[in-house]
Amino acid sequence: MGGGMSKDRNKNWDLEAIIDHESSINVMAVSEDKSVLVTGSEDCTARMWSTQGEETECMGILRGHKNYITTIGTVGVYVITGSADTTIRKWEMATCACVFVYQGHTSRVTRVLCTADFLISSSYDKTCKLWLFETEDDDDEESVCIRTFEGHTAGVYPICFIPGDDEQGDAAKTEAGAEESENQEQQREEEDQDLEAGISPRDVLVTGSADGTARSWSVATGRQIKIFKGHRGPVSCMAIDSDGKLLYTSGPDKTVREWDIEKGVCTKLLSGHKDAVVCMQVVNKLMYTGSADTTARCFITEFGDCTRTYKSHRDTVICLRFHNGILFTGCADMVARAFDAKSGNLKRVYMGHEAAINCLTVVGKKLYTGGSDGTLRVWDADVPLDESSEMELQLEEKGATEVADSGAGAGSAAAPPQADSPEPQSDVLTAVQTTVQPAAA
C-alpha cells in the first residue's frame, strides 16, 4: 500500500472477544457520556456494556422484543430500541426494565432518532412517526404519537432531523399576531402545544425511501415540503451537512447526490463507486463512503471530487467511522481496517471475526465491532498517523489556535473547519445508519 504503512500492521490488536449474543449483532450505539455501549441482535435482545474499565463487562440484557433488533438509540439514562416486531421500546439503564412500548407501526421499524423531547421512527410500512419521549404507564398510542408522516410509496429507511431556529419562528408569529382570526388563534394554540413538546415551528424532518426519493417535512404540521427525486433505486443512506443546508443521499445506483434542502434541487452528483453505496459519514467538508465495490472513498463535498480511495477490502464495506484522522472500516470479508484518512495508507488490519462486520464505533482508544457471528470484539484503536499527516494536523491546529488568539470579532470570517479534526459537534441530529438489512424473520 505504500511507504506510510505501519510496520506492525499485521498484528492482531485484539483486546477482547465477547460471544454473548446468540445471533448476529446488527446495530450498536453509545450513550451520551460514552460510558455505555449498547448492541442489538437478531436474538431479539439488546445488551449494555461498560466502556470504562479495562474489561468490557455486560451491564444488563434488555429482553422483550418478539423479533430482531433493527435500530438503537440512547437518551440520558434510557435506551431506545426498534424491532422487526413493529414496536419501539424504552428501557431504563439502571434496572433493564422496559418502561414503555410504542405501538402503531404495522411493519418492521427501520430507524429511530432520539432527542430529549421526542422520538422519530421510520418503518417498512411506508411511514414515519413522531412520538413523545416523556410517557406515563397509562398512555396509549393516540396520546404519545404526535404525527404520522405519510407520502412515500415504499418502506422508509434513513431519517434526519434538522432543528429549526426558534427566534425566527417566534418573530414570524409576533408579526402575524395582530391579524389573527379565530382559526389562526386555534392554530397558535396547537403550535404552543408543539413548543411544549419540544417542537419548533421550523423543525424539518428528512426521510429516505425504497421508492427512490427523499422527502422533507414540517415537523410542526406534518406537511410534506419537498421531494428529492433522481436516484434510480432506493435511498438507503443519508447525511446532512453541519449547517443543515445540504442533504446527501445514496443507494444501490452507485451515486451520491447533493441537494439544496430549501430549494429541493440536486446541486451535485458525486460518482466514482462501481457498485452500491451502503454507508456514509460527513465530517466538516469531507464525505466518507463505503461500497459494495470493495472500496471506501473520500469526497470533497464543496467540489464533488474523490480525493482518496481506500482499498484492500475483499468484499462490501458495510460500515465506517472517521475518528481523529483515522478512517475505520468494517467489511463483509470479516475484517476491520484502519486507514490514515489523508494519505489513504492502510495502518492496521483487525482480524478475528468469523462472519461479516455489521457495525462499529470508537470510544476513546478502543474500537468496538459487532458481527454476524454474534461476537462483540474490542480492539486497540490508538493508531498513529503517517508522519506527514501528523505534521499537517499539527499545523492546522496551530493555525486554528492563532486565529482564536487573535481576538477576531463577530464580524470577522471564522477559520474553516479542519477536515481531519475530531468529529464535529453539530446541531443536526441524524439517525443511526444500519447498513445491513437483517433477513426477515
CSV table of C-alpha atoms in Angstrom, one decimal:
chain,number,residue,atom,x,y,z
A,1,MET,CA,0.0,0.0,0.0
A,2,GLY,CA,3.0,2.4,0.2
A,3,GLY,CA,5.7,3.6,2.4
A,4,GLY,CA,3.4,5.1,5.0
A,5,MET,CA,2.2,1.7,6.2
A,6,SER,CA,2.8,0.8,9.8
A,7,LYS,CA,5.4,-1.9,10.3
A,8,ASP,CA,3.2,-3.7,12.8
A,9,ARG,CA,0.0,-3.5,10.8
A,10,ASN,CA,-0.3,-7.3,10.7
A,11,LYS,CA,-0.5,-7.7,14.5
A,12,ASN,CA,-3.9,-8.8,15.8
A,13,TRP,CA,-4.6,-5.8,18.1
A,14,ASP,CA,-7.4,-7.8,19.7
A,15,LEU,CA,-8.2,-6.8,23.2
A,16,GLU,CA,-11.3,-8.8,23.9
A,17,ALA,CA,-13.7,-11.2,22.1
A,18,ILE,CA,-17.1,-11.4,23.7
A,19,ILE,CA,-19.5,-14.1,22.5
A,20,ASP,CA,-22.7,-13.3,24.4
A,21,HIS,CA,-25.4,-12.7,21.8
A,22,GLU,CA,-26.9,-15.9,20.4
A,23,SER,CA,-27.1,-14.5,16.9
A,24,SER,CA,-25.9,-11.7,14.6
A,25,ILE,CA,-25.1,-8.3,16.1
A,26,ASN,CA,-26.8,-5.8,13.7
A,27,VAL,CA,-26.5,-2.4,15.4
A,28,MET,CA,-24.8,-0.6,18.2
A,29,ALA,CA,-25.0,2.8,19.9
A,30,VAL,CA,-23.0,4.7,22.6
A,31,SER,CA,-24.5,6.7,25.5
A,32,GLU,CA,-24.1,10.5,25.6
A,33,ASP,CA,-21.4,10.3,28.2
A,34,LYS,CA,-19.6,7.4,26.3
A,35,SER,CA,-19.8,5.2,29.3
A,36,VAL,CA,-22.2,2.6,27.9
A,37,LEU,CA,-22.2,0.7,24.6
A,38,VAL,CA,-25.5,-0.9,23.6
A,39,THR,CA,-25.7,-3.7,21.0
A,40,GLY,CA,-28.8,-5.1,19.2
A,41,SER,CA,-29.1,-8.6,17.8
A,42,GLU,CA,-31.1,-11.0,15.8
A,43,ASP,CA,-31.6,-12.9,19.0
A,44,CYS,CA,-34.3,-10.3,19.9
A,45,THR,CA,-32.2,-8.8,22.7
A,46,ALA,CA,-30.1,-5.7,23.3
A,47,ARG,CA,-27.2,-5.8,25.7
A,48,MET,CA,-25.5,-2.9,27.6
A,49,TRP,CA,-21.7,-2.9,28.1
A,50,SER,CA,-19.4,-0.8,30.2
A,51,THR,CA,-16.7,1.1,28.2
A,52,GLN,CA,-14.9,2.5,31.2
A,53,GLY,CA,-12.9,-0.4,32.7
A,54,GLU,CA,-10.1,-2.5,31.3
A,55,GLU,CA,-12.6,-5.3,30.6
A,56,THR,CA,-15.9,-4.8,28.8
A,57,GLU,CA,-18.5,-6.0,31.3
A,58,CYS,CA,-22.1,-6.7,30.4
A,59,MET,CA,-24.3,-4.4,32.5
A,60,GLY,CA,-27.6,-5.9,31.6
A,61,ILE,CA,-29.8,-7.6,29.0
A,62,LEU,CA,-32.9,-6.0,27.6
A,63,ARG,CA,-35.5,-8.7,26.8
A,64,GLY,CA,-39.0,-8.2,25.5
A,65,HIS,CA,-38.9,-7.8,21.7
A,66,LYS,CA,-40.5,-10.6,19.7
A,67,ASN,CA,-38.3,-10.2,16.7
A,68,TYR,CA,-34.8,-9.0,15.8
A,69,ILE,CA,-33.5,-5.6,16.8
A,70,THR,CA,-33.1,-3.2,13.9
A,71,THR,CA,-32.1,0.1,15.5
A,72,ILE,CA,-30.8,1.5,18.8
A,73,GLY,CA,-30.5,4.9,20.4
A,74,THR,CA,-29.8,6.4,23.8
A,75,VAL,CA,-31.2,9.4,25.6
A,76,GLY,CA,-29.9,10.2,29.1
A,77,VAL,CA,-30.4,7.1,31.3
A,78,TYR,CA,-32.6,5.4,28.7
A,79,VAL,CA,-32.1,3.0,25.8
A,80,ILE,CA,-34.4,3.1,22.8
A,81,THR,CA,-34.8,0.0,20.6
A,82,GLY,CA,-36.7,-0.6,17.4
A,83,SER,CA,-37.6,-4.0,16.1
A,84,ALA,CA,-38.9,-6.1,13.3
A,85,ASP,CA,-41.8,-6.9,15.7
A,86,THR,CA,-43.2,-3.4,14.7
A,87,THR,CA,-42.6,-1.8,18.2
A,88,ILE,CA,-40.3,0.6,19.8
A,89,ARG,CA,-39.3,0.1,23.5
A,90,LYS,CA,-37.9,2.5,26.0
A,91,TRP,CA,-35.6,0.9,28.7
A,92,GLU,CA,-34.2,2.2,31.9
A,93,MET,CA,-30.5,1.5,32.0
A,94,ALA,CA,-30.2,1.1,35.8
A,95,THR,CA,-32.9,-1.6,36.1
A,96,CYS,CA,-33.0,-3.0,32.5
A,97,ALA,CA,-36.8,-2.6,32.8
A,98,CYS,CA,-38.9,-1.7,29.8
A,99,VAL,CA,-40.8,1.4,30.9
A,100,PHE,CA,-42.9,1.9,27.7
A,101,VAL,CA,-43.8,0.2,24.4
A,102,TYR,CA,-44.5,2.5,21.4
A,103,GLN,CA,-47.1,0.7,19.2
A,104,GLY,CA,-48.6,2.0,15.9
A,105,HIS,CA,-46.3,0.9,13.1
A,106,THR,CA,-47.7,-2.0,11.1
A,107,SER,CA,-44.4,-3.4,9.8
A,108,ARG,CA,-40.8,-3.5,11.0
A,109,VAL,CA,-39.2,-0.4,12.4
A,110,THR,CA,-36.1,0.5,10.4
A,111,ARG,CA,-34.7,3.6,12.2
A,112,VAL,CA,-35.3,5.5,15.4
A,113,LEU,CA,-33.9,9.0,16.0
A,114,CYS,CA,-33.9,10.2,19.6
A,115,THR,CA,-34.0,13.6,21.3
A,116,ALA,CA,-34.7,14.5,24.9
A,117,ASP,CA,-38.2,15.7,23.9
A,118,PHE,CA,-39.4,13.2,21.2
A,119,LEU,CA,-38.6,10.2,19.1
A,120,ILE,CA,-38.9,9.9,15.4
A,121,SER,CA,-39.2,6.4,13.8
A,122,SER,CA,-39.3,5.1,10.3
A,123,SER,CA,-40.8,1.8,9.1
A,124,TYR,CA,-41.2,-0.6,6.3
A,125,ASP,CA,-44.9,0.4,6.5
A,126,LYS,CA,-44.1,3.5,4.3
A,127,THR,CA,-44.5,6.0,7.2
A,128,CYS,CA,-42.6,7.9,9.8
A,129,LYS,CA,-44.0,8.7,13.2
A,130,LEU,CA,-43.2,11.4,15.8
A,131,TRP,CA,-43.6,10.3,19.4
A,132,LEU,CA,-43.4,12.0,22.8
A,133,PHE,CA,-40.4,10.9,24.8
A,134,GLU,CA,-41.9,11.5,28.2
A,135,THR,CA,-44.6,8.9,28.8
A,136,GLU,CA,-46.9,7.5,31.5
A,137,ASP,CA,-47.8,3.9,32.1
A,138,ASP,CA,-51.4,4.5,31.1
A,139,ASP,CA,-50.6,6.4,27.9
A,140,ASP,CA,-51.8,4.9,24.6
A,141,GLU,CA,-50.8,5.2,21.0
A,142,GLU,CA,-53.0,8.2,20.3
A,143,SER,CA,-51.7,10.2,23.2
A,144,VAL,CA,-47.9,9.6,22.6
A,145,CYS,CA,-47.9,9.6,18.7
A,146,ILE,CA,-48.0,13.3,17.7
A,147,ARG,CA,-47.6,13.0,14.0
A,148,THR,CA,-47.6,10.4,11.2
A,149,PHE,CA,-45.8,11.4,8.0
A,150,GLU,CA,-47.4,9.7,5.0
A,151,GLY,CA,-46.5,10.1,1.3
A,152,HIS,CA,-43.8,7.5,0.5
A,153,THR,CA,-44.9,4.6,-1.7
A,154,ALA,CA,-42.4,2.1,-0.2
A,155,GLY,CA,-40.6,1.4,3.0
A,156,VAL,CA,-38.8,4.3,4.7
A,157,TYR,CA,-35.3,3.8,5.9
A,158,PRO,CA,-32.8,6.6,6.8
A,159,ILE,CA,-34.1,9.7,8.7
A,160,CYS,CA,-32.5,13.0,9.5
A,161,PHE,CA,-33.8,15.8,11.8
A,162,ILE,CA,-32.8,19.5,11.4
A,163,PRO,CA,-33.7,21.7,14.4
A,164,GLY,CA,-35.3,25.0,13.5
A,165,ASP,CA,-34.5,28.5,14.5
A,166,ASP,CA,-36.8,29.3,17.4
A,167,GLU,CA,-36.1,33.0,17.3
A,168,GLN,CA,-37.1,33.3,13.6
A,169,GLY,CA,-40.2,31.3,14.3
A,170,ASP,CA,-41.2,33.5,17.3
A,171,ALA,CA,-40.6,36.6,15.2
A,172,ALA,CA,-42.8,35.4,12.4
A,173,LYS,CA,-45.6,34.6,14.9
A,174,THR,CA,-45.3,38.0,16.5
A,175,GLU,CA,-45.6,39.7,13.1
A,176,ALA,CA,-48.8,37.8,12.3
A,177,GLY,CA,-50.2,38.2,15.8
A,178,ALA,CA,-52.1,41.4,15.1
A,179,GLU,CA,-54.2,39.9,12.3
A,180,GLU,CA,-55.1,36.6,13.8
A,181,SER,CA,-58.6,35.2,13.2
A,182,GLU,CA,-60.2,32.6,15.4
A,183,ASN,CA,-58.8,29.8,13.2
A,184,GLN,CA,-55.4,31.3,13.5
A,185,GLU,CA,-55.7,31.5,17.2
A,186,GLN,CA,-56.6,27.8,17.3
A,187,GLN,CA,-53.6,27.1,15.1
A,188,ARG,CA,-51.4,29.2,17.5
A,189,GLU,CA,-52.7,27.1,20.4
A,190,GLU,CA,-51.7,23.9,18.6
A,191,GLU,CA,-48.2,25.4,17.8
A,192,ASP,CA,-47.8,26.3,21.5
A,193,GLN,CA,-48.6,22.7,22.4
A,194,ASP,CA,-45.9,21.6,20.0
A,195,LEU,CA,-43.4,24.0,21.6
A,196,GLU,CA,-44.2,22.5,25.0
A,197,ALA,CA,-43.4,19.1,23.4
A,198,GLY,CA,-40.1,20.5,22.2
A,199,ILE,CA,-41.1,21.0,18.6
A,200,SER,CA,-40.1,24.3,16.9
A,201,PRO,CA,-42.3,25.7,14.0
A,202,ARG,CA,-39.2,25.5,11.8
A,203,ASP,CA,-38.1,21.9,12.6
A,204,VAL,CA,-37.6,19.8,9.5
A,205,LEU,CA,-37.6,16.0,9.1
A,206,VAL,CA,-35.9,14.4,6.0
A,207,THR,CA,-36.8,10.8,5.1
A,208,GLY,CA,-35.3,8.4,2.5
A,209,SER,CA,-37.2,5.5,1.0
A,210,ALA,CA,-37.1,2.4,-1.1
A,211,ASP,CA,-39.4,4.4,-3.5
A,212,GLY,CA,-36.3,6.1,-4.8
A,213,THR,CA,-37.0,9.5,-3.2
A,214,ALA,CA,-36.1,11.5,-0.2
A,215,ARG,CA,-38.7,13.9,1.2
A,216,SER,CA,-38.6,16.9,3.7
A,217,TRP,CA,-41.4,17.5,6.1
A,218,SER,CA,-42.5,20.2,8.5
A,219,VAL,CA,-42.3,18.5,11.9
A,220,ALA,CA,-44.8,21.0,13.4
A,221,THR,CA,-47.6,20.4,10.8
A,222,GLY,CA,-46.7,17.1,9.3
A,223,ARG,CA,-46.9,18.5,5.8
A,224,GLN,CA,-44.5,17.5,3.0
A,225,ILE,CA,-42.2,20.3,1.9
A,226,LYS,CA,-40.0,19.0,-0.9
A,227,ILE,CA,-39.5,15.7,-2.9
A,228,PHE,CA,-35.8,14.9,-3.8
A,229,LYS,CA,-36.1,12.7,-6.8
A,230,GLY,CA,-33.3,11.5,-9.0
A,231,HIS,CA,-32.0,8.1,-7.8
A,232,ARG,CA,-32.6,5.0,-9.9
A,233,GLY,CA,-33.2,2.9,-6.9
A,234,PRO,CA,-33.8,3.0,-3.1
A,235,VAL,CA,-32.4,5.8,-1.0
A,236,SER,CA,-30.7,3.6,1.6
A,237,CYS,CA,-28.4,6.1,3.5
A,238,MET,CA,-28.4,9.9,4.0
A,239,ALA,CA,-26.4,12.6,5.8
A,240,ILE,CA,-26.8,16.3,6.4
A,241,ASP,CA,-24.0,18.9,6.4
A,242,SER,CA,-23.2,20.7,9.7
A,243,ASP,CA,-25.1,23.8,8.7
A,244,GLY,CA,-28.3,21.8,8.0
A,245,LYS,CA,-28.5,23.3,4.4
A,246,LEU,CA,-27.3,20.3,2.3
A,247,LEU,CA,-28.6,16.8,2.1
A,248,TYR,CA,-26.6,13.8,0.8
A,249,THR,CA,-28.3,10.7,-0.4
A,250,SER,CA,-27.0,7.4,-1.8
A,251,GLY,CA,-28.1,3.9,-2.6
A,252,PRO,CA,-27.7,0.9,-5.0
A,253,ASP,CA,-27.4,3.2,-8.1
A,254,LYS,CA,-23.7,3.8,-7.2
A,255,THR,CA,-24.1,7.5,-6.8
A,256,VAL,CA,-24.2,10.1,-4.1
A,257,ARG,CA,-26.4,13.2,-4.7
A,258,GLU,CA,-26.1,16.5,-3.0
A,259,TRP,CA,-29.3,18.5,-2.6
A,260,ASP,CA,-30.2,22.0,-1.5
A,261,ILE,CA,-32.7,21.3,1.2
A,262,GLU,CA,-34.6,24.5,1.0
A,263,LYS,CA,-34.9,24.6,-2.8
A,264,GLY,CA,-35.3,20.8,-3.3
A,265,VAL,CA,-32.8,20.7,-6.2
A,266,CYS,CA,-29.9,18.4,-6.9
A,267,THR,CA,-26.7,20.5,-6.8
A,268,LYS,CA,-24.0,17.9,-7.3
A,269,LEU,CA,-23.6,14.3,-8.5
A,270,LEU,CA,-20.7,12.5,-6.8
A,271,SER,CA,-19.6,9.5,-8.8
A,272,GLY,CA,-16.8,7.0,-8.7
A,273,HIS,CA,-18.1,3.9,-7.0
A,274,LYS,CA,-18.7,0.9,-9.2
A,275,ASP,CA,-21.4,-0.7,-7.1
A,276,ALA,CA,-24.0,0.2,-4.4
A,277,VAL,CA,-23.1,2.8,-1.8
A,278,VAL,CA,-24.1,1.4,1.6
A,279,CYS,CA,-22.7,3.7,4.2
A,280,MET,CA,-21.5,7.3,4.5
A,281,GLN,CA,-20.3,9.9,7.0
A,282,VAL,CA,-19.9,13.6,6.5
A,283,VAL,CA,-17.1,15.3,8.5
A,284,ASN,CA,-16.8,19.0,8.0
A,285,LYS,CA,-16.1,19.4,4.3
A,286,LEU,CA,-15.3,15.8,3.6
A,287,MET,CA,-17.6,12.8,3.0
A,288,TYR,CA,-16.5,9.2,3.5
A,289,THR,CA,-18.4,6.4,1.8
A,290,GLY,CA,-18.3,2.6,1.7
A,291,SER,CA,-19.5,0.5,-1.1
A,292,ALA,CA,-20.2,-3.0,-2.4
A,293,ASP,CA,-17.4,-2.4,-4.9
A,294,THR,CA,-14.9,-3.3,-2.1
A,295,THR,CA,-13.7,0.3,-1.6
A,296,ALA,CA,-14.2,3.3,0.7
A,297,ARG,CA,-13.8,6.7,-0.8
A,298,CYS,CA,-13.3,10.3,0.4
A,299,PHE,CA,-15.0,13.2,-1.4
A,300,ILE,CA,-14.6,16.9,-1.0
A,301,THR,CA,-18.2,18.0,-0.7
A,302,GLU,CA,-17.6,21.5,-1.9
A,303,PHE,CA,-16.4,20.4,-5.3
A,304,GLY,CA,-17.6,16.7,-5.5
A,305,ASP,CA,-14.1,15.4,-6.2
A,306,CYS,CA,-13.0,12.0,-5.0
A,307,THR,CA,-9.6,12.6,-3.4
A,308,ARG,CA,-8.9,9.2,-1.8
A,309,THR,CA,-9.8,5.6,-2.4
A,310,TYR,CA,-9.3,3.2,0.5
A,311,LYS,CA,-8.5,-0.3,-0.9
A,312,SER,CA,-7.6,-3.8,0.3
A,313,HIS,CA,-11.1,-4.8,1.2
A,314,ARG,CA,-12.2,-8.1,-0.3
A,315,ASP,CA,-16.0,-7.6,0.0
A,316,THR,CA,-18.6,-4.9,0.7
A,317,VAL,CA,-17.6,-2.1,3.0
A,318,ILE,CA,-20.6,-2.3,5.4
A,319,CYS,CA,-19.8,0.4,7.9
A,320,LEU,CA,-17.2,3.1,8.6
A,321,ARG,CA,-16.2,5.7,11.1
A,322,PHE,CA,-13.8,8.7,11.0
A,323,HIS,CA,-12.0,9.3,14.3
A,324,ASN,CA,-9.0,11.6,15.0
A,325,GLY,CA,-7.6,11.4,11.4
A,326,ILE,CA,-8.2,7.6,11.0
A,327,LEU,CA,-10.9,6.0,8.9
A,328,PHE,CA,-12.1,2.7,10.4
A,329,THR,CA,-14.0,0.3,8.1
A,330,GLY,CA,-15.9,-2.8,8.8
A,331,CYS,CA,-16.3,-5.3,5.9
A,332,ALA,CA,-18.2,-8.4,4.8
A,333,ASP,CA,-14.8,-10.1,4.5
A,334,MET,CA,-14.8,-10.4,8.3
A,335,VAL,CA,-12.0,-7.8,8.7
A,336,ALA,CA,-11.9,-4.3,10.2
A,337,ARG,CA,-9.3,-1.9,8.9
A,338,ALA,CA,-7.7,1.4,9.9
A,339,PHE,CA,-6.5,3.9,7.2
A,340,ASP,CA,-4.8,7.2,7.5
A,341,ALA,CA,-7.6,9.3,6.2
A,342,LYS,CA,-5.3,11.8,4.4
A,343,SER,CA,-2.8,9.6,2.8
A,344,GLY,CA,-5.1,6.5,2.3
A,345,ASN,CA,-2.4,4.2,3.7
A,346,LEU,CA,-3.5,1.1,5.4
A,347,LYS,CA,-2.4,1.3,9.1
A,348,ARG,CA,-3.9,-1.7,10.8
A,349,VAL,CA,-5.9,-4.9,10.0
A,350,TYR,CA,-8.1,-6.3,12.7
A,351,MET,CA,-8.8,-10.0,12.1
A,352,GLY,CA,-10.8,-12.3,14.3
A,353,HIS,CA,-14.5,-12.2,13.3
A,354,GLU,CA,-15.8,-15.3,11.7
A,355,ALA,CA,-18.6,-13.5,9.7
A,356,ALA,CA,-19.3,-10.1,8.3
A,357,ILE,CA,-18.8,-7.0,10.4
A,358,ASN,CA,-22.1,-5.2,10.5
A,359,CYS,CA,-21.4,-2.2,12.8
A,360,LEU,CA,-18.5,-0.4,14.6
A,361,THR,CA,-17.8,2.5,16.8
A,362,VAL,CA,-14.8,4.1,18.6
A,363,VAL,CA,-14.8,5.1,22.2
A,364,GLY,CA,-11.6,6.6,23.5
A,365,LYS,CA,-8.7,4.4,22.4
A,366,LYS,CA,-10.9,1.3,21.7
A,367,LEU,CA,-12.6,0.1,18.6
A,368,TYR,CA,-15.8,-1.9,19.0
A,369,THR,CA,-17.1,-4.2,16.2
A,370,GLY,CA,-20.2,-6.3,16.0
A,371,GLY,CA,-20.5,-9.2,13.6
A,372,SER,CA,-22.9,-11.7,12.1
A,373,ASP,CA,-21.0,-14.3,14.1
A,374,GLY,CA,-22.7,-12.9,17.3
A,375,THR,CA,-19.4,-11.6,18.6
A,376,LEU,CA,-18.6,-8.2,20.1
A,377,ARG,CA,-14.9,-7.6,19.7
A,378,VAL,CA,-12.8,-4.9,21.3
A,379,TRP,CA,-9.6,-3.6,19.5
A,380,ASP,CA,-6.8,-1.2,20.2
A,381,ALA,CA,-7.8,2.0,18.3
A,382,ASP,CA,-4.8,4.0,19.2
A,383,VAL,CA,-3.5,4.2,15.6
A,384,PRO,CA,-0.6,6.5,14.8
A,385,LEU,CA,-1.0,8.8,11.8
A,386,ASP,CA,1.6,9.0,9.0
A,387,GLU,CA,4.3,11.5,9.8
A,388,SER,CA,3.2,13.8,7.1
A,389,SER,CA,-0.4,13.7,8.2
A,390,GLU,CA,0.6,14.3,11.8
A,391,MET,CA,2.6,17.3,10.9
A,392,GLU,CA,-0.2,18.7,8.7
A,393,LEU,CA,-2.7,18.2,11.5
A,394,GLN,CA,-0.4,20.0,14.0
A,395,LEU,CA,-0.1,22.9,11.6
A,396,GLU,CA,-3.9,23.1,11.1
A,397,GLU,CA,-4.4,23.0,14.9
A,398,LYS,CA,-1.7,25.7,15.3
A,399,GLY,CA,-3.4,27.9,12.7
A,400,ALA,CA,-6.8,27.5,14.3
A,401,THR,CA,-5.3,28.4,17.7
A,402,GLU,CA,-3.6,31.6,16.3
A,403,VAL,CA,-6.9,32.7,14.8
A,404,ALA,CA,-8.7,32.2,18.1
A,405,ASP,CA,-6.0,34.0,20.0
A,406,SER,CA,-6.1,37.0,17.6
A,407,GLY,CA,-9.4,38.1,19.1
A,408,ALA,CA,-11.3,38.2,15.8
A,409,GLY,CA,-14.6,40.0,16.4
A,410,ALA,CA,-18.0,38.7,15.5
A,411,GLY,CA,-17.8,40.3,12.1
A,412,SER,CA,-14.6,38.6,11.1
A,413,ALA,CA,-14.6,35.5,9.0
A,414,ALA,CA,-14.1,32.3,11.1
A,415,ALA,CA,-11.5,29.8,10.2
A,416,PRO,CA,-13.0,26.9,8.2
A,417,PRO,CA,-13.4,23.6,10.0
A,418,GLN,CA,-10.4,21.2,9.5
A,419,ALA,CA,-11.1,18.0,7.7
A,420,ASP,CA,-9.1,15.8,9.9
A,421,SER,CA,-10.0,17.3,13.3
A,422,PRO,CA,-12.1,15.1,15.7
A,423,GLU,CA,-15.6,14.5,14.7
A,424,PRO,CA,-17.6,17.8,14.8
A,425,GLN,CA,-20.4,18.6,17.2
A,426,SER,CA,-23.4,19.5,15.1
A,427,ASP,CA,-26.9,20.8,15.7
A,428,VAL,CA,-28.1,18.4,13.1
A,429,LEU,CA,-29.3,15.1,14.5
A,430,THR,CA,-29.1,12.1,12.3
A,431,ALA,CA,-30.5,8.6,12.7
A,432,VAL,CA,-28.1,5.8,13.3
A,433,GLN,CA,-27.3,4.2,9.9
A,434,THR,CA,-27.9,0.5,9.8
A,435,THR,CA,-26.2,-0.6,6.6
A,436,VAL,CA,-27.2,-4.3,6.7
A,437,GLN,CA,-30.8,-5.3,6.5
A,438,PRO,CA,-31.3,-8.5,8.5
A,439,ALA,CA,-33.2,-11.3,6.9
A,440,ALA,CA,-36.9,-11.2,7.6
A,441,ALA,CA,-37.9,-13.5,10.4
